[in-house]
CSV table of N, CA, C and O in Angstrom, one decimal:
chain,number,residue,atom,x,y,z
A,1046,MET,N,6.7,16.7,36.3
A,1046,MET,CA,5.5,16.9,35.6
A,1046,MET,C,4.7,15.8,35.4
A,1046,MET,O,5.2,14.8,34.8
A,1047,THR,N,3.5,15.8,35.8
A,1047,THR,CA,2.5,14.9,35.8
A,1047,THR,C,1.8,14.8,34.4
A,1047,THR,O,1.3,15.9,34.0
A,1048,GLU,N,1.7,13.5,33.9
A,1048,GLU,CA,1.2,13.5,32.6
A,1048,GLU,C,0.0,12.6,32.8
A,1048,GLU,O,-0.1,11.7,33.7
A,1049,TYR,N,-1.3,12.7,32.1
A,1049,TYR,CA,-2.4,12.1,32.2
A,1049,TYR,C,-2.5,11.2,30.9
A,1049,TYR,O,-2.4,11.9,29.9
A,1050,VAL,N,-3.2,10.1,30.7
A,1050,VAL,CA,-3.5,9.4,29.6
A,1050,VAL,C,-5.2,9.5,29.5
A,1050,VAL,O,-5.9,9.5,30.4
A,1051,VAL,N,-5.4,10.4,28.4
A,1051,VAL,CA,-6.9,10.6,27.9
A,1051,VAL,C,-7.3,9.8,26.8
A,1051,VAL,O,-6.7,9.8,25.6
A,1052,ARG,N,-8.4,8.9,27.1
A,1052,ARG,CA,-8.9,8.3,26.0
A,1052,ARG,C,-10.2,8.4,25.9
A,1052,ARG,O,-11.0,7.8,25.0
A,1053,ASP,N,-10.9,9.0,26.8
A,1053,ASP,CA,-12.4,9.3,26.7
A,1053,ASP,C,-12.6,10.6,27.5
A,1053,ASP,O,-12.0,11.3,28.1
A,1054,TRP,N,-13.9,11.1,27.2
A,1054,TRP,CA,-14.4,12.4,27.7
A,1054,TRP,C,-14.6,12.4,29.3
A,1054,TRP,O,-14.3,13.3,30.0
A,1055,ALA,N,-14.8,11.2,29.8
A,1055,ALA,CA,-14.8,11.1,31.3
A,1055,ALA,C,-13.4,11.3,32.0
A,1055,ALA,O,-13.3,12.0,33.0
A,1056,ARG,N,-12.4,11.0,31.2
A,1056,ARG,CA,-11.1,11.4,31.7
A,1056,ARG,C,-10.8,12.6,31.7
A,1056,ARG,O,-10.2,13.3,32.6
A,1057,ILE,N,-11.0,13.2,30.4
A,1057,ILE,CA,-10.9,14.6,30.4
A,1057,ILE,C,-11.5,15.5,31.6
A,1057,ILE,O,-11.0,16.4,32.2
A,1058,GLY,N,-12.6,15.1,31.9
A,1058,GLY,CA,-13.6,15.7,33.0
A,1058,GLY,C,-13.0,15.7,34.2
A,1058,GLY,O,-13.0,16.5,35.1
A,1059,ALA,N,-12.5,14.3,34.6
A,1059,ALA,CA,-11.8,14.1,35.9
A,1059,ALA,C,-10.7,14.8,36.0
A,1059,ALA,O,-10.2,15.4,37.2
A,1060,ILE,N,-9.9,15.1,34.9
A,1060,ILE,CA,-8.7,15.8,34.9
A,1060,ILE,C,-8.8,17.4,35.3
A,1060,ILE,O,-8.2,18.0,36.1
A,1061,VAL,N,-9.9,17.8,34.6
A,1061,VAL,CA,-10.3,19.3,34.5
A,1061,VAL,C,-10.9,19.6,36.1
A,1061,VAL,O,-10.4,20.6,36.7
A,1062,ARG,N,-11.6,18.7,36.4
A,1062,ARG,CA,-12.1,18.9,38.0
A,1062,ARG,C,-11.1,18.8,39.0
A,1062,ARG,O,-10.9,19.7,39.8
A,1063,GLU,N,-10.1,18.0,38.9
A,1063,GLU,CA,-8.8,17.8,39.8
A,1063,GLU,C,-7.9,19.0,39.8
A,1063,GLU,O,-7.6,19.4,40.9
A,1064,HIS,N,-7.7,19.4,38.5
A,1064,HIS,CA,-6.8,20.7,38.5
A,1064,HIS,C,-7.6,21.8,38.9
A,1064,HIS,O,-7.0,22.8,39.5
A,1065,ARG,N,-8.8,21.9,38.6
A,1065,ARG,CA,-9.6,23.3,39.2
A,1065,ARG,C,-9.6,23.1,40.5
A,1065,ARG,O,-9.3,24.2,41.4
A,1066,ARG,N,-10.0,22.0,41.4
A,1066,ARG,CA,-9.7,22.0,42.6
A,1066,ARG,C,-8.4,22.2,43.4
A,1066,ARG,O,-8.2,23.1,44.2
A,1067,GLN,N,-7.5,21.7,42.6
A,1067,GLN,CA,-5.9,22.1,43.3
A,1067,GLN,C,-5.7,23.6,43.1
A,1067,GLN,O,-4.9,24.0,43.8
A,1068,ALA,N,-6.4,24.1,42.0
A,1068,ALA,CA,-6.3,25.6,41.9
A,1068,ALA,C,-6.9,26.4,42.9
A,1068,ALA,O,-6.7,27.7,42.7
A,1069,GLY,N,-7.8,25.6,43.5
A,1069,GLY,CA,-8.7,26.4,44.5
A,1069,GLY,C,-9.8,27.2,43.8
A,1069,GLY,O,-10.4,28.2,44.4
A,1070,LEU,N,-10.2,26.9,42.6
A,1070,LEU,CA,-11.3,27.6,41.9
A,1070,LEU,C,-12.6,26.8,41.8
A,1070,LEU,O,-12.6,25.7,42.0
A,1071,THR,N,-13.5,27.7,42.1
A,1071,THR,CA,-15.0,27.2,41.9
A,1071,THR,C,-15.2,27.1,40.5
A,1071,THR,O,-14.4,27.4,39.8
A,1072,GLN,N,-16.3,26.1,40.1
A,1072,GLN,CA,-16.8,25.9,38.7
A,1072,GLN,C,-17.0,27.4,38.2
A,1072,GLN,O,-16.7,27.7,36.8
A,1073,ALA,N,-17.7,28.1,38.8
A,1073,ALA,CA,-18.1,29.5,38.4
A,1073,ALA,C,-16.9,30.3,38.1
A,1073,ALA,O,-16.9,31.0,36.9
A,1074,ALA,N,-15.8,30.3,38.8
A,1074,ALA,CA,-14.7,30.9,38.6
A,1074,ALA,C,-13.8,30.4,37.5
A,1074,ALA,O,-13.5,31.3,36.7
A,1075,LEU,N,-13.9,29.4,37.1
A,1075,LEU,CA,-12.9,28.7,36.1
A,1075,LEU,C,-13.7,28.9,34.9
A,1075,LEU,O,-13.3,29.4,33.7
A,1076,ALA,N,-15.1,28.8,35.0
A,1076,ALA,CA,-16.2,28.9,33.8
A,1076,ALA,C,-15.8,30.3,33.3
A,1076,ALA,O,-15.6,30.7,32.2
A,1077,GLN,N,-16.0,31.4,34.4
A,1077,GLN,CA,-15.7,32.7,34.0
A,1077,GLN,C,-14.3,33.0,33.2
A,1077,GLN,O,-14.3,33.7,32.2
A,1078,GLY,N,-13.2,32.4,33.8
A,1078,GLY,CA,-12.0,32.5,33.3
A,1078,GLY,C,-11.8,32.0,32.0
A,1078,GLY,O,-10.9,32.4,31.1
A,1079,ALA,N,-12.5,31.0,31.9
A,1079,ALA,CA,-12.2,30.3,30.4
A,1079,ALA,C,-13.4,30.8,29.3
A,1079,ALA,O,-13.3,30.3,28.1
A,1080,GLY,N,-14.3,31.7,29.8
A,1080,GLY,CA,-15.2,32.0,28.9
A,1080,GLY,C,-16.2,31.1,28.5
A,1080,GLY,O,-16.8,31.0,27.2
A,1081,VAL,N,-16.6,30.2,29.5
A,1081,VAL,CA,-17.8,29.4,29.1
A,1081,VAL,C,-18.5,29.6,30.2
A,1081,VAL,O,-18.5,30.0,31.3
A,1082,SER,N,-19.8,28.8,30.2
A,1082,SER,CA,-20.9,28.9,31.0
A,1082,SER,C,-20.5,27.8,32.1
A,1082,SER,O,-19.9,26.8,32.0
A,1083,ARG,N,-21.2,28.1,33.3
A,1083,ARG,CA,-20.8,27.1,34.5
A,1083,ARG,C,-21.5,25.8,34.2
A,1083,ARG,O,-21.0,24.7,34.3
A,1084,GLY,N,-22.7,25.9,33.5
A,1084,GLY,CA,-23.5,24.8,33.2
A,1084,GLY,C,-22.5,23.8,32.3
A,1084,GLY,O,-22.7,22.6,32.1
A,1085,TRP,N,-22.0,24.4,31.3
A,1085,TRP,CA,-21.1,23.8,30.3
A,1085,TRP,C,-19.9,23.1,31.0
A,1085,TRP,O,-19.6,21.8,30.7
A,1086,LEU,N,-19.3,23.7,31.9
A,1086,LEU,CA,-18.2,23.0,32.7
A,1086,LEU,C,-18.7,22.2,33.6
A,1086,LEU,O,-18.1,21.1,33.7
A,1087,VAL,N,-19.8,22.1,34.0
A,1087,VAL,CA,-20.5,20.9,34.9
A,1087,VAL,C,-20.5,19.5,34.0
A,1087,VAL,O,-20.2,18.7,34.4
A,1088,ARG,N,-21.3,19.9,32.8
A,1088,ARG,CA,-21.1,18.8,31.9
A,1088,ARG,C,-19.9,18.2,31.4
A,1088,ARG,O,-19.7,17.1,31.6
A,1089,LEU,N,-18.8,19.1,31.2
A,1089,LEU,CA,-17.6,18.6,30.8
A,1089,LEU,C,-17.0,17.9,32.2
A,1089,LEU,O,-16.5,16.8,31.9
A,1090,GLU,N,-16.9,18.2,33.2
A,1090,GLU,CA,-16.6,17.6,34.4
A,1090,GLU,C,-17.1,16.3,34.7
A,1090,GLU,O,-16.8,15.4,35.2
A,1091,ALA,N,-18.4,16.2,34.2
A,1091,ALA,CA,-19.1,15.0,34.3
A,1091,ALA,C,-18.9,13.9,33.2
A,1091,ALA,O,-19.3,12.8,33.4
A,1092,GLY,N,-18.0,14.5,32.2
A,1092,GLY,CA,-17.6,13.5,31.1
A,1092,GLY,C,-18.6,13.3,30.1
A,1092,GLY,O,-18.4,12.5,29.4
A,1093,HIS,N,-19.4,14.2,29.8
A,1093,HIS,CA,-20.4,14.3,28.8
A,1093,HIS,C,-19.7,14.5,27.5
A,1093,HIS,O,-18.8,15.5,27.2
A,1094,SER,N,-20.0,13.7,26.6
A,1094,SER,CA,-19.3,13.6,25.3
A,1094,SER,C,-19.6,14.8,24.4
A,1094,SER,O,-19.3,14.9,23.3
A,1095,THR,N,-20.7,15.5,24.7
A,1095,THR,CA,-21.3,16.7,23.6
A,1095,THR,C,-20.4,17.8,24.0
A,1095,THR,O,-20.7,18.9,23.3
A,1096,ALA,N,-19.3,17.9,24.7
A,1096,ALA,CA,-18.5,19.0,24.7
A,1096,ALA,C,-17.9,19.1,23.5
A,1096,ALA,O,-17.4,18.3,22.7
A,1097,ASP,N,-17.8,20.3,23.0
A,1097,ASP,CA,-17.1,20.5,21.6
A,1097,ASP,C,-15.5,20.9,21.9
A,1097,ASP,O,-15.2,21.6,22.9
A,1098,THR,N,-14.7,20.5,21.0
A,1098,THR,CA,-13.3,20.5,21.4
A,1098,THR,C,-12.6,21.9,21.3
A,1098,THR,O,-11.8,22.2,22.3
A,1099,PRO,N,-13.1,22.9,20.7
A,1099,PRO,CA,-12.5,24.2,20.8
A,1099,PRO,C,-12.8,25.0,22.2
A,1099,PRO,O,-11.8,25.5,22.7
A,1100,THR,N,-14.0,24.5,22.9
A,1100,THR,CA,-14.3,24.9,24.1
A,1100,THR,C,-13.5,24.2,25.3
A,1100,THR,O,-13.2,24.9,26.1
A,1101,VAL,N,-13.4,23.0,24.9
A,1101,VAL,CA,-12.6,22.3,25.8
A,1101,VAL,C,-10.9,22.9,25.9
A,1101,VAL,O,-10.4,23.0,27.1
A,1102,PHE,N,-10.4,23.1,24.8
A,1102,PHE,CA,-9.2,23.7,24.7
A,1102,PHE,C,-9.0,25.2,25.6
A,1102,PHE,O,-8.1,25.4,26.1
A,1103,LYS,N,-10.2,25.8,25.6
A,1103,LYS,CA,-10.4,27.0,26.3
A,1103,LYS,C,-10.2,26.6,27.7
A,1103,LYS,O,-9.5,27.4,28.5
A,1104,VAL,N,-10.8,25.8,28.3
A,1104,VAL,CA,-10.8,25.4,29.7
A,1104,VAL,C,-9.4,24.8,30.1
A,1104,VAL,O,-8.9,25.2,31.3
A,1105,LEU,N,-8.8,24.0,29.1
A,1105,LEU,CA,-7.5,23.4,29.4
A,1105,LEU,C,-6.5,24.7,29.6
A,1105,LEU,O,-5.8,24.8,30.2
A,1106,ARG,N,-6.5,25.8,28.6
A,1106,ARG,CA,-5.7,26.8,28.7
A,1106,ARG,C,-5.9,27.5,29.9
A,1106,ARG,O,-5.1,28.0,30.5
A,1107,ALA,N,-7.0,27.8,30.3
A,1107,ALA,CA,-7.4,28.4,31.5
A,1107,ALA,C,-6.7,27.8,33.0
A,1107,ALA,O,-6.4,28.3,33.9
A,1108,LEU,N,-6.5,26.4,32.7
A,1108,LEU,CA,-6.0,25.6,33.8
A,1108,LEU,C,-4.3,25.5,33.7
A,1108,LEU,O,-3.8,24.7,34.4
A,1109,ASP,N,-3.8,26.0,32.5
A,1109,ASP,CA,-2.4,25.8,32.1
A,1109,ASP,C,-2.1,24.6,31.9
A,1109,ASP,O,-1.1,23.9,32.3
A,1110,LEU,N,-3.1,23.7,31.0
A,1110,LEU,CA,-2.8,22.4,30.7
A,1110,LEU,C,-2.9,22.3,29.3
A,1110,LEU,O,-3.2,23.2,28.6
A,1111,GLU,N,-2.2,21.4,28.7
A,1111,GLU,CA,-2.3,21.1,27.4
A,1111,GLU,C,-2.4,19.6,27.0
A,1111,GLU,O,-2.2,18.8,27.9
A,1112,LEU,N,-3.0,19.5,25.7
A,1112,LEU,CA,-3.1,18.0,25.3
A,1112,LEU,C,-2.3,17.5,24.5
A,1112,LEU,O,-1.6,18.1,23.5
A,1113,VAL,N,-1.5,16.3,24.9
A,1113,VAL,CA,-0.2,15.7,24.0
A,1113,VAL,C,-0.8,14.5,23.5
A,1113,VAL,O,-1.5,13.6,24.3
A,1114,ALA,N,-0.7,14.2,22.1
A,1114,ALA,CA,-1.0,12.8,21.7
A,1114,ALA,C,0.6,12.2,21.2
A,1114,ALA,O,1.5,12.6,21.0
A,1115,ARG,N,0.4,10.8,21.8
A,1115,ARG,CA,1.7,10.0,21.8
A,1115,ARG,C,1.3,8.7,21.5
A,1115,ARG,O,0.1,8.1,21.7
A,1116,PRO,N,2.1,7.9,21.0
A,1116,PRO,CA,2.1,6.4,21.0
A,1116,PRO,C,1.6,5.6,22.1
A,1116,PRO,O,2.1,6.1,23.3
A,1117,THR,N,0.8,4.8,22.2
A,1117,THR,CA,0.4,3.9,23.3
A,1117,THR,C,1.3,3.0,23.9
A,1117,THR,O,1.0,2.4,25.2
A,1118,ARG,N,2.5,2.6,23.3
A,1118,ARG,CA,3.3,1.8,23.6
A,1118,ARG,C,4.1,2.3,25.0
A,1118,ARG,O,4.5,3.6,24.9
A,1119,ARG,N,4.0,1.5,26.0
A,1119,ARG,CA,4.7,1.9,27.1
A,1119,ARG,C,5.2,0.9,27.9
A,1119,ARG,O,4.9,-0.4,27.9
A,1120,THR,N,6.2,1.2,28.9
A,1120,THR,CA,6.7,0.0,29.7
A,1120,THR,C,6.0,-0.2,30.8
A,1120,THR,O,4.7,0.1,31.1
A,1121,GLU,N,6.3,-1.4,31.4
A,1121,GLU,CA,5.5,-1.9,32.7
A,1121,GLU,C,5.4,-0.7,33.8
A,1121,GLU,O,4.3,-0.7,34.2
A,1122,ALA,N,6.5,-0.3,34.0
A,1122,ALA,CA,6.6,0.8,35.1
A,1122,ALA,C,5.5,2.2,34.6
A,1122,ALA,O,5.0,2.5,35.5
A,1123,GLU,N,5.6,2.2,33.3
A,1123,GLU,CA,4.6,3.6,32.8
A,1123,GLU,C,3.2,3.1,33.1
A,1123,GLU,O,2.4,3.8,33.6
A,1124,ALA,N,3.0,1.8,32.8
A,1124,ALA,CA,1.4,1.3,32.9
A,1124,ALA,C,1.2,1.3,34.3
A,1124,ALA,O,0.1,1.6,34.9
A,1125,ALA,N,2.0,0.8,35.3
A,1125,ALA,CA,1.8,0.9,36.6
A,1125,ALA,C,1.7,2.4,37.3
A,1125,ALA,O,0.8,2.4,38.0
A,1126,ALA,N,2.4,3.2,36.8
A,1126,ALA,CA,2.2,4.6,37.0
A,1126,ALA,C,0.8,5.2,36.9
A,1126,ALA,O,0.3,5.8,37.5
A,1127,GLU,N,0.5,5.0,35.5
A,1127,GLU,CA,-0.8,5.4,35.0
A,1127,GLU,C,-1.9,4.8,36.0
A,1127,GLU,O,-3.0,5.4,36.2
A,1128,LEU,N,-1.7,3.5,36.2
A,1128,LEU,CA,-2.9,2.9,37.0
A,1128,LEU,C,-3.0,3.5,38.4
A,1128,LEU,O,-4.0,3.7,39.0
A,1129,ALA,N,-1.9,3.7,39.2
A,1129,ALA,CA,-1.7,4.3,40.3
A,1129,ALA,C,-2.3,6.0,40.2
A,1129,ALA,O,-3.1,6.1,41.3
A,1130,LEU,N,-2.1,6.5,39.2
A,1130,LEU,CA,-2.7,7.7,39.1
A,1130,LEU,C,-4.1,7.8,39.0
A,1130,LEU,O,-5.2,8.4,39.5
A,1131,ALA,N,-4.6,6.7,38.2
A,1131,ALA,CA,-5.9,6.5,37.8
A,1131,ALA,C,-6.8,6.2,39.2
A,1131,ALA,O,-7.9,6.8,39.5
A,1132,GLU,N,-6.2,5.4,40.1
A,1132,GLU,CA,-6.6,5.2,41.4
A,1132,GLU,C,-6.8,6.6,42.2
A,1132,GLU,O,-7.7,6.6,42.9
A,1133,LEU,N,-5.5,7.3,42.3
A,1133,LEU,CA,-5.7,8.5,42.9
A,1133,LEU,C,-6.9,9.6,42.7
A,1133,LEU,O,-7.4,10.1,43.3
A,1134,LEU,N,-7.0,9.5,41.2
A,1134,LEU,CA,-8.1,10.4,40.9
A,1134,LEU,C,-9.5,9.7,40.9
A,1134,LEU,O,-10.4,10.4,40.6
A,1135,GLY,N,-9.5,8.3,41.0
A,1135,GLY,CA,-10.7,7.8,41.4
A,1135,GLY,C,-11.4,7.4,40.2
A,1135,GLY,O,-12.3,6.8,39.9
A,1136,ASP,N,-10.5,7.1,39.2
A,1136,ASP,CA,-10.9,6.8,37.8
A,1136,ASP,C,-10.6,5.0,37.7
A,1136,ASP,O,-10.9,4.6,36.5
A,1137,ALA,N,-10.2,4.4,38.6
A,1137,ALA,CA,-9.8,2.9,38.5
A,1137,ALA,C,-10.9,2.2,38.6
A,1137,ALA,O,-12.0,2.5,39.4
């Protein structure tokens, strides 16, 4: 199972966009399934911080994702894996 470290809205947007694409969904299809407007989803994927938390959770649930909070202490291997994932997603 892949885990993502989220520290800002841009990262949430990138994760949503990547999972939407992996699921083969258009923005319109995901928006409809999550009960949000396509325009709202576009802003979320672009990392706009005006997204409200309850609606973000609707989108995460529609993609079968959950948000997990944990302490930031990590091993060097975990930090390297996080950096590699960020590079893969184009966030580095």
